[in-house]
Coordinates of C-alpha atoms in Angstrom, one line a residue:
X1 CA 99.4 189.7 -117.1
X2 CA 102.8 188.5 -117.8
X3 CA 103.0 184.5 -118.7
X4 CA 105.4 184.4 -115.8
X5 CA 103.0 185.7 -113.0
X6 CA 100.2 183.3 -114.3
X7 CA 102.3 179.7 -114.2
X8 CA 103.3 181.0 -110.7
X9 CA 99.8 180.6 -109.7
X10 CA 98.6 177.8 -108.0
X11 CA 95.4 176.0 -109.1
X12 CA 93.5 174.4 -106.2
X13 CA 91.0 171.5 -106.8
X14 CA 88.2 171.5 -104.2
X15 CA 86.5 168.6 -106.1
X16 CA 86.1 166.3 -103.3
X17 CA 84.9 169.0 -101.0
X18 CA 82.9 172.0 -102.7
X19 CA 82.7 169.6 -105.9
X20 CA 80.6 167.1 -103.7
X21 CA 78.0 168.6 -101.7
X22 CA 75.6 169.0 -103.8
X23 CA 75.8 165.3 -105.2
X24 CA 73.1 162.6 -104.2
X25 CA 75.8 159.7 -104.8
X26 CA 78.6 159.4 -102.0
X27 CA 81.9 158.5 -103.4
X28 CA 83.8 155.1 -101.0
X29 CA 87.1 156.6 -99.4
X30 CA 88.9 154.7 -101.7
X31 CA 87.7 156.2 -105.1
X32 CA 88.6 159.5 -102.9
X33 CA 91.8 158.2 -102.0
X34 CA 92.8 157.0 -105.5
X35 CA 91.5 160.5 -107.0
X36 CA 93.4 162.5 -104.5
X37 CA 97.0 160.3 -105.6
X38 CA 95.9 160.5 -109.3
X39 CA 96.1 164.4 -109.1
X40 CA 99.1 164.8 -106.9
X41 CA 100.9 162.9 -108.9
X42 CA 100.0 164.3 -112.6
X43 CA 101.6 167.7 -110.2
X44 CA 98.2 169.1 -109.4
X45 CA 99.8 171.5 -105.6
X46 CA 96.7 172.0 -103.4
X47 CA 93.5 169.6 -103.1
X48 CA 90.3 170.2 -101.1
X49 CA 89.7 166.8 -99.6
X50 CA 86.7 167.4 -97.5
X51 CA 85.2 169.2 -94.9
X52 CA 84.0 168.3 -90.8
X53 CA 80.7 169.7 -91.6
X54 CA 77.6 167.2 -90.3
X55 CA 77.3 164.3 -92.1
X56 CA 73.3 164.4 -91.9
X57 CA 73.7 167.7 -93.2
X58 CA 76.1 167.0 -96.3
X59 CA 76.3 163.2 -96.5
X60 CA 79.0 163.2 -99.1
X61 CA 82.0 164.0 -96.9
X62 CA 81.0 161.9 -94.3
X63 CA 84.1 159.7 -94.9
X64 CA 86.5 162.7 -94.8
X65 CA 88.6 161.4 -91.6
X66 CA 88.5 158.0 -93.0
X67 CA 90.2 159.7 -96.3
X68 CA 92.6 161.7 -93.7
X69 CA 93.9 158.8 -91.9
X70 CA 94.4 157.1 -95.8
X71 CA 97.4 159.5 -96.8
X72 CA 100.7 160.2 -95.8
X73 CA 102.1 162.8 -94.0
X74 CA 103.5 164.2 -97.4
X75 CA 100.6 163.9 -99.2
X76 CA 98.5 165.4 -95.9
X77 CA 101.1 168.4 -96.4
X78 CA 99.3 169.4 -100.0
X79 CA 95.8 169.1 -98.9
X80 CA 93.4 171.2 -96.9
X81 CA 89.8 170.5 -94.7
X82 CA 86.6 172.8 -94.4
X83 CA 86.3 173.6 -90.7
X84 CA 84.4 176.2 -89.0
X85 CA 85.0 175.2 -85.4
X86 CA 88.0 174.7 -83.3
X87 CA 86.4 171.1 -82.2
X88 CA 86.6 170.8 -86.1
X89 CA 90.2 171.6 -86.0
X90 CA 90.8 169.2 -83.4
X91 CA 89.1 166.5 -85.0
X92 CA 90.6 166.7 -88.1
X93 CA 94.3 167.2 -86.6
X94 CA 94.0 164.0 -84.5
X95 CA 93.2 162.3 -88.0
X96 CA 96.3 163.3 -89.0
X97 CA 95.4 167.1 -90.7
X98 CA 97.6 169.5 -90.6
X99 CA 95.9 172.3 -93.3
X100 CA 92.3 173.7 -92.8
X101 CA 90.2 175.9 -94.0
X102 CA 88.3 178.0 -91.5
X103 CA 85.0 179.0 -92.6
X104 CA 82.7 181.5 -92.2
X105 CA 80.3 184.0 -94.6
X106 CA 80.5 187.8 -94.9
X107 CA 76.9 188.0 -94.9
X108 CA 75.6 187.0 -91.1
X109 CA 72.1 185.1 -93.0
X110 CA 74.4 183.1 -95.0
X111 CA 76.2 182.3 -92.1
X112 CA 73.1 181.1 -90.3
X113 CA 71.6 179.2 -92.8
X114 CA 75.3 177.6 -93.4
X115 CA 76.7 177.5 -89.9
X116 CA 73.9 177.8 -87.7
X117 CA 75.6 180.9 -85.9
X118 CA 76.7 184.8 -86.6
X119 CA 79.3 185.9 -88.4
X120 CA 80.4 187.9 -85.3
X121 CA 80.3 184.5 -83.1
X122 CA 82.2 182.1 -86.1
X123 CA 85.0 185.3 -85.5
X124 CA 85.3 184.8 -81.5
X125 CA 85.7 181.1 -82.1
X126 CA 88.5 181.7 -84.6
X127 CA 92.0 182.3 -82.0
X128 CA 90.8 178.6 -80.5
X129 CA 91.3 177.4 -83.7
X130 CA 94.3 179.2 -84.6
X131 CA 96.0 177.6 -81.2
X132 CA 94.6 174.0 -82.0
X133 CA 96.5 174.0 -85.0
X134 CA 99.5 175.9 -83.9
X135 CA 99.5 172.9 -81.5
X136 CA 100.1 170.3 -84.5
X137 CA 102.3 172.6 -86.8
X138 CA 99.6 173.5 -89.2
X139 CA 97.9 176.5 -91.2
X140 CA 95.0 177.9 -91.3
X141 CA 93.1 179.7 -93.7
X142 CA 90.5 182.5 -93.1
X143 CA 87.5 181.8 -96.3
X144 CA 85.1 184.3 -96.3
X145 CA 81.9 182.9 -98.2
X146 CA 79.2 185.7 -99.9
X147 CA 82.4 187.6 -100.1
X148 CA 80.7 189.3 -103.8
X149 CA 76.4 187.9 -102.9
X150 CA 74.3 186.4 -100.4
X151 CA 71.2 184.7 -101.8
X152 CA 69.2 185.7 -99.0
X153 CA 70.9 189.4 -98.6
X154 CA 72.0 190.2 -102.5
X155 CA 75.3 192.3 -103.0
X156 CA 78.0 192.2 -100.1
X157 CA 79.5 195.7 -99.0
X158 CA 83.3 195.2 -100.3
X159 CA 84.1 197.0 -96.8
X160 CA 82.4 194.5 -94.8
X161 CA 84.7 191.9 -96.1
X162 CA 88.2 194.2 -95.6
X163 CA 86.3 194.4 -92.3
X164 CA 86.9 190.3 -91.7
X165 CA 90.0 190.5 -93.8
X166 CA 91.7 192.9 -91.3
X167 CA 90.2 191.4 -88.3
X168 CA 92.8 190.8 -85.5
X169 CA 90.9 187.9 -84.2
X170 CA 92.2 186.3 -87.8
X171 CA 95.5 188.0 -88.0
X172 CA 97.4 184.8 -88.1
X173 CA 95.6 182.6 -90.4
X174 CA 98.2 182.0 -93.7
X175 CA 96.0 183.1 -96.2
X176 CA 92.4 184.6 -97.3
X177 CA 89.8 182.7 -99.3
X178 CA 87.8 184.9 -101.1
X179 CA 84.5 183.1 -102.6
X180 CA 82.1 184.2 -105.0
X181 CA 79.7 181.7 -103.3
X182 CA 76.9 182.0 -106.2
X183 CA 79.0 182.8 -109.3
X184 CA 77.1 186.5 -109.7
X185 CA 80.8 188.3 -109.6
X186 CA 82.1 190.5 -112.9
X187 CA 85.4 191.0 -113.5
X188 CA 85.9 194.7 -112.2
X189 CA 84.5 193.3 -108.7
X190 CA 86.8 190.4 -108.7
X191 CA 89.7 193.0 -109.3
X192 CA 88.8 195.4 -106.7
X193 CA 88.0 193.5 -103.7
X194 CA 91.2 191.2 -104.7
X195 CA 93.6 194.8 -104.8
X196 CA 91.9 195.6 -102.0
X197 CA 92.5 193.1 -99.9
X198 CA 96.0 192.2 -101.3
X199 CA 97.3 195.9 -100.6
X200 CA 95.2 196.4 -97.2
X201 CA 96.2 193.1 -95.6
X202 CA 99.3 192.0 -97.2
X203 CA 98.7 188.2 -96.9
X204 CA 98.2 185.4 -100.4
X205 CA 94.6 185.5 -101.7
X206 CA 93.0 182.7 -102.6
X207 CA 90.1 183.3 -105.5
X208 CA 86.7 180.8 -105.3
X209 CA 84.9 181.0 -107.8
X210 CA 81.5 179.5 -109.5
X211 CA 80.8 179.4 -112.6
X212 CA 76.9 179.8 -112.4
X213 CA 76.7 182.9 -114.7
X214 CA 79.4 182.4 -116.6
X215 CA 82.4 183.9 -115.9
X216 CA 84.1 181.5 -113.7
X217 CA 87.5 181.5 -116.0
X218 CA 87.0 185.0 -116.6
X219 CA 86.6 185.8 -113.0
X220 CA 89.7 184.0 -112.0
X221 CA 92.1 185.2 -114.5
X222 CA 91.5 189.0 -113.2
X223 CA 91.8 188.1 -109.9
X224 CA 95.6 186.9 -110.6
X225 CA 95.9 189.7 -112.4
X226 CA 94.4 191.5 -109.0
X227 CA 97.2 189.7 -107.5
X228 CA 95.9 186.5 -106.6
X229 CA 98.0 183.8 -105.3
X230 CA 95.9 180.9 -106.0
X231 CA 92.6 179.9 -107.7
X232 CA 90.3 177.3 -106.8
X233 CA 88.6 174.8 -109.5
X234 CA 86.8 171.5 -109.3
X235 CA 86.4 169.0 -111.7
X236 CA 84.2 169.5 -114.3
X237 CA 82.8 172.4 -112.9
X238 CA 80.8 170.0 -110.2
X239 CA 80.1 172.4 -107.0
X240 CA 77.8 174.5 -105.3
X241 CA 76.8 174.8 -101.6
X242 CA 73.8 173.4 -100.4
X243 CA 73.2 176.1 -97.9
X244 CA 72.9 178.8 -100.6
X245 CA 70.3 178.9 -103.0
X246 CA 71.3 179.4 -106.6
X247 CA 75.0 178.0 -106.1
X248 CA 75.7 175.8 -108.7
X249 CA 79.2 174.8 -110.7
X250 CA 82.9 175.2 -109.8
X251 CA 84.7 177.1 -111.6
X252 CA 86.1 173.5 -113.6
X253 CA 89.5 172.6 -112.4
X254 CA 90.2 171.8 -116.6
X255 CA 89.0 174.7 -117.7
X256 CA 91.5 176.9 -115.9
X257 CA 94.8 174.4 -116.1
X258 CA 94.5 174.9 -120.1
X259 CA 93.8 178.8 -119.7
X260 CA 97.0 178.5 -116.9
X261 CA 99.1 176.5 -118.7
X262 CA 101.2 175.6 -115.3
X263 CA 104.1 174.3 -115.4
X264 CA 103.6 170.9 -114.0
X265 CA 101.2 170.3 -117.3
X266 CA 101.6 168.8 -120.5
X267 CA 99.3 167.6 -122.9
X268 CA 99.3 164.2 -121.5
X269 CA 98.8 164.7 -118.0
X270 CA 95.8 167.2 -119.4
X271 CA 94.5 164.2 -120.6
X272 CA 94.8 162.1 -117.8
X273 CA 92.9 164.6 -116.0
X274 CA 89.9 164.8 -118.1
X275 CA 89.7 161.2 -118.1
X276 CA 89.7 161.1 -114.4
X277 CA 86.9 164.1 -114.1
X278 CA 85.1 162.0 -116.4
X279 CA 85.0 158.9 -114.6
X280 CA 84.1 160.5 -111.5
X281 CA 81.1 162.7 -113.0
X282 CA 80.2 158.8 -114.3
X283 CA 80.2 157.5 -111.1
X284 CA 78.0 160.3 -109.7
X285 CA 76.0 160.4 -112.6
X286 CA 76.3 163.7 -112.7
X287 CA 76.9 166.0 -115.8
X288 CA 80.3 167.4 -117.0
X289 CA 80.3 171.6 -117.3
X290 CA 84.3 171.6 -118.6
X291 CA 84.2 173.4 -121.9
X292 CA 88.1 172.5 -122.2
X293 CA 87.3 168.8 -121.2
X294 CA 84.2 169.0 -123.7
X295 CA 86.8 170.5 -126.5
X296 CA 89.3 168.1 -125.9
X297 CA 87.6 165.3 -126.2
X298 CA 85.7 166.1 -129.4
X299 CA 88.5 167.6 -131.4
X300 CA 90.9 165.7 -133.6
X301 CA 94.2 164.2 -132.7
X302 CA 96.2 167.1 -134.7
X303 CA 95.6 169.5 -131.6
X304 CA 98.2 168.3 -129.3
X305 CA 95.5 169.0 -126.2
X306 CA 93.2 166.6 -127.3
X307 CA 92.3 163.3 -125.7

């Protein structure tokens, strides 16, 4: 993996969407707001800002049109929204979206228990949403969840994702989002189902990944070598989906900036970053899984990455 390819890659922070849902402590739009600034400013290129699911369902983005209607067009342009209807899409759009995320699970129990319908019927819905954001100038992405397990099925068939991949009812979504919902990937699955579906569809893959067995950094790094586009992290390592038993832990957004080394990063801003996932794990009194946050704030001044 040449160090060229890998500071191309973008890093993704779905804090205040994937990062959040399993949290008991909502977070006011503002603290969103000022989170969502602090990271596009240290140069951070794509945020998850929250999703349209049901608020009853996952009260912590219950505020995510309020957070919408809070930033500007260019700041808008960096950041994308779980959907996983077209009413979602139009929603969000009229808010003042112009990115989402359309989901929906390669395993048809997972996309039950998460969505309340098939897999087959999230598919039909997906050309509405396509035209809905056409309509405003915006993208869409296809994310297939359980794209590696399902907690209620086990191991996915890698066909039956290439099977969603290559789906025409999807053929004009921007990009593919392939999750390792429960963090049970290895390495040589990352890499195949990433070639795979790099060389068979042709579009930018986008790698989720948890870190519940341990191998979130490991995970992500061979799926850029796989040819990945873009990785998704969340800050220190909060995550997991409520609608999947066992899903626990982003991959942590510091974690893979200090593997990355972009080129929007310095020491500095690596520091402001842990001190901002810090403060927010504080406020939702929940604990911090970064081992590079972790090392940098316990090691001594002479290592330029410290905090």
């Amino acid at each position: 993996m040449t160090d060229v390819k890998v500071r191309a890659v973008k890093v993704r922070d779905v804090t205040l969407r994937d990062g959040l849902q399993l949290t008991g402590k909502p977070l006011p739009t503002e603290r969103k707001v000022e989170a969502i600034r602090t990271m596009l400013d240290l140069g951070v290129p794509s945020l998850e800002i929250g999703s349209m699911a049901r608020p009853d369902l996952v009260p912590a983005v219950a505020n995510t049109l309020d957070v919408i209607r809070a930033l500007t067009p260019d700041e808008l342009a960096k950041c994308w929204i779980w959907v996983a209807t077209p009413r979602h899409v139009e929603r969000a759009a009229e808010a003042g979206a112009r990115n989402f995320q359309y989901c929906l699970s390669a395993s048809d129990q997972h996309n039950k228990a998460n969505l309340g319908r098939s897999t087959e019927d999230s598919l039909a819905a997906m050309p509405a949403a396509l035209d809905l954001a056409t309509q405003v100038d915006g993208a869409v992405q296809l994310c297939i969840a359980t794209a590696f397990t399902c907690p209620f099925q086990g191991e996915i068939d890698p066909d039956r994702v290439l099977e969603i991949v290559t789906d025409a009812r999807a053929a004009n979504a921007v990009e593919v989002v392939l999750c390792d919902t429960l963090g049970q990937a290895v390495p040589q699955q990352v890499r195949d189902l990433v070639a795979r579906s790099a060389s068979e569809d042709g579009r930018p893959i986008v790698y989720h990944g948890h870190d519940t067995w341990g191998l979130g950094v490991a995970n992500s790094l061979t799926a850029i070598e796989a040819g990945a586009t873009t990785v998704d992290g969340s800050l220190g390592g909060l995550g997991g989906c409520p609608f999947a038993p066992g899903a626990a832990g982003n991959t942590a957004t510091e974690d893979l900036v200090f593997a990355l080394r972009p080129d929007w990063l310095t020491p500095e801003k690596f520091g402001v970053l842990v001190r901002l996932a810090a403060g927010l794990l504080t406020d939702l009194d929940e604990p911090n899984r970064s081992r590079a946050g972790a090392g940098a704030q316990a090691s001594t001044t002479a290592f330029a990455w410290a905090s």
